[in-house]
XYZ file of C-alpha atoms in Angstrom:
138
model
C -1.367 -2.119 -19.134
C -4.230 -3.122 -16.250
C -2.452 0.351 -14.337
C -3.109 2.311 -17.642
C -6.471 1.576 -17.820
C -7.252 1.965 -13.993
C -5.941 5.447 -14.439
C -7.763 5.862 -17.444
C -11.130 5.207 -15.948
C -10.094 7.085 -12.720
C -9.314 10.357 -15.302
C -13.072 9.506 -16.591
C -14.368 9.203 -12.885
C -15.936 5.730 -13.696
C -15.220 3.847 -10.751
C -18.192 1.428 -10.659
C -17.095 -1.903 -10.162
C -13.682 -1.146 -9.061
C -11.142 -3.143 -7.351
C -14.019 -5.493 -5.727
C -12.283 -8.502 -6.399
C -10.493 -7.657 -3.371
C -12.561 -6.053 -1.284
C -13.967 -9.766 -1.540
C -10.645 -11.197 -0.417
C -10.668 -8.816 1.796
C -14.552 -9.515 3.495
C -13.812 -13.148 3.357
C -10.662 -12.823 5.529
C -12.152 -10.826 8.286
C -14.768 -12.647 8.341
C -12.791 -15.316 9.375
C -10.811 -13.488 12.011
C -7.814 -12.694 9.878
C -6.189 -8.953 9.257
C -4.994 -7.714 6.686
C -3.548 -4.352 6.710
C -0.644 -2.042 5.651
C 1.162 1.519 5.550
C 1.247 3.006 2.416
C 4.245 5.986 2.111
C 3.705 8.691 0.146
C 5.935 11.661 -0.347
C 4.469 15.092 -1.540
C 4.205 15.406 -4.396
C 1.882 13.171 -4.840
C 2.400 10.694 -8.081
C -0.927 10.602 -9.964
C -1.253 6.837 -9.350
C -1.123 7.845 -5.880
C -3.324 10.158 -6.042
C -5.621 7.409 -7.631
C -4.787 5.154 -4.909
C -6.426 8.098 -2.261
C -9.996 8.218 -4.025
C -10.604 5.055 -5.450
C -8.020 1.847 -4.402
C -7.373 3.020 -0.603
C -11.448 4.067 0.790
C -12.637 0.975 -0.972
C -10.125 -1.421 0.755
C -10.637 0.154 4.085
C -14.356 0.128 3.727
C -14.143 -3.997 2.808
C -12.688 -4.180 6.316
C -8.438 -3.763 5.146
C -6.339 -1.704 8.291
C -4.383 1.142 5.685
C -2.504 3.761 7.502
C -0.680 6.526 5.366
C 3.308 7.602 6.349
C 4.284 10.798 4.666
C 7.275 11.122 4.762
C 7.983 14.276 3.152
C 8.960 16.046 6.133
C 10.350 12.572 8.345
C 12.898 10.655 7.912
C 12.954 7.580 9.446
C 15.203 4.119 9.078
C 13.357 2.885 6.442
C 13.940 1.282 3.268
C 13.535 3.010 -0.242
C 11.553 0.249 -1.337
C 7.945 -1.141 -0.219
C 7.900 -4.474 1.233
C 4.879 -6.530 2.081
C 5.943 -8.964 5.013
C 3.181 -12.176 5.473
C 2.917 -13.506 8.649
C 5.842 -12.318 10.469
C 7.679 -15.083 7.840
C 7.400 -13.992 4.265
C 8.763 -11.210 2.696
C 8.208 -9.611 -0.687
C 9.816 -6.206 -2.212
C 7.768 -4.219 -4.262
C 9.422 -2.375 -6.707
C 7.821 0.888 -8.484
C 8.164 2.800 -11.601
C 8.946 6.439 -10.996
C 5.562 7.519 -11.788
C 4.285 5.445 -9.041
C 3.013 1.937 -10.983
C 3.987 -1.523 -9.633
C 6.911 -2.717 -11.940
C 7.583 -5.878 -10.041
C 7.335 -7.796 -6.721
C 10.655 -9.939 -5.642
C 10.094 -12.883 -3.071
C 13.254 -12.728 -0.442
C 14.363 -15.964 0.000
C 15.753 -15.913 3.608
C 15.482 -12.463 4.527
C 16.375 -11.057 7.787
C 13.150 -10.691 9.064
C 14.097 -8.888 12.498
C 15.125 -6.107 10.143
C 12.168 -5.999 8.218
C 9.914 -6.457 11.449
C 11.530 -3.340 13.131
C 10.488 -1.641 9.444
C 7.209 -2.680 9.690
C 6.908 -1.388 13.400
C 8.560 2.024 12.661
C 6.549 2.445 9.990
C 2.961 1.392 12.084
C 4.383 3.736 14.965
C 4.556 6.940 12.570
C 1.401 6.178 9.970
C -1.651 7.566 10.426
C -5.146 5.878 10.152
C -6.454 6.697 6.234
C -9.324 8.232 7.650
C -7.407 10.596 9.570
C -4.928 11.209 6.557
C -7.967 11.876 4.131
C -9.222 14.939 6.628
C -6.373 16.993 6.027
C-alpha cells in the first residue's frame, strides 16, 4: 500500500517531503561516525519502482550522507545471489525478497547464516558497483 502511493506521487512528480525520515537516520548516523551504505542491482529493463528509486529514493539518500553504488548486471554475471541481502555489521543478515514488479514483499532475518559467504557477496558486489553519481551520468 505505502509502495502504491510512493509511486503514485512519483507519477504526479510531488516529491516534497519525501523519504526524509531517513535521510534523518541517515544525518544522525554520520554524524556520529557511522556508515551506512549499499549496492543496489538493477537489471535493464528497468522496473518502474526502480526507476522511482533513481529520481527520488536513491539522490535523496546519498545527499543525507548514505554510500549507494549501482551493479547492473544486465550484461555481468557474477557469483551472486538472486536475492538482495542487507548484511549489519559484518554479523547480521537479512534477505530481502521482491515482487516481480520491483516492490519489497518481505525481509527474512537468517538465523545463523554463513556469513563468509555473504561477506564475499557483499565484496563482489562493492568491487563491480559503481558510485550513484557516476551511474546517474550515463
Amino acid at each position: 500500500m505505502a509502495r502504491t502511493r510512493l509511486l503514485g506521487r512519483w507519477r504526479a512528480a510531488r516529491p516534497e517531503g519525501h523519504n526524509e525520515a531517513w535521510h534523518e537516520t541517515v544525518r544522525a548516523a554520520v554524524s556520529e561516525g557511522k556508515s551506512i551504505g549499499r549496492a543496489r542491482v538493477v537489471r535493464q529493463p528497468l522496473t518502474e519502482y526502480q526507476r522511482y528509486q533513481l529520481d527520488w529514493g536513491i539522490p535523496g539518500n546519498v545527499e543525507a550522507g548514505e554510500d549507494i553504488r549501482i551493479l547492473d548486471l544486465t550484461e555481468v554475471e557474477l557469483d551472486l545471489p538472486a536475492h538482495d541481502f542487507w548484511l549489519f555489521d559484518d554479523s547480521q543478515v537479512v534477505d530481502l525478497n521482491f515482487n516481480p514488479d520491483g516492490t519489497l514483499l518481505n525481509v527474512d532475518r537468517r538465523e545463523n547464516p554463513d556469513l563468509e559467504m555473504y561477506q564475499r557477496w557483499q565484496r563482489a558486489a562493492l568491487e563491480h558497483a559503481v558510485p550513484f553519481g557516476e551511474y546517474a551520468r550515463t
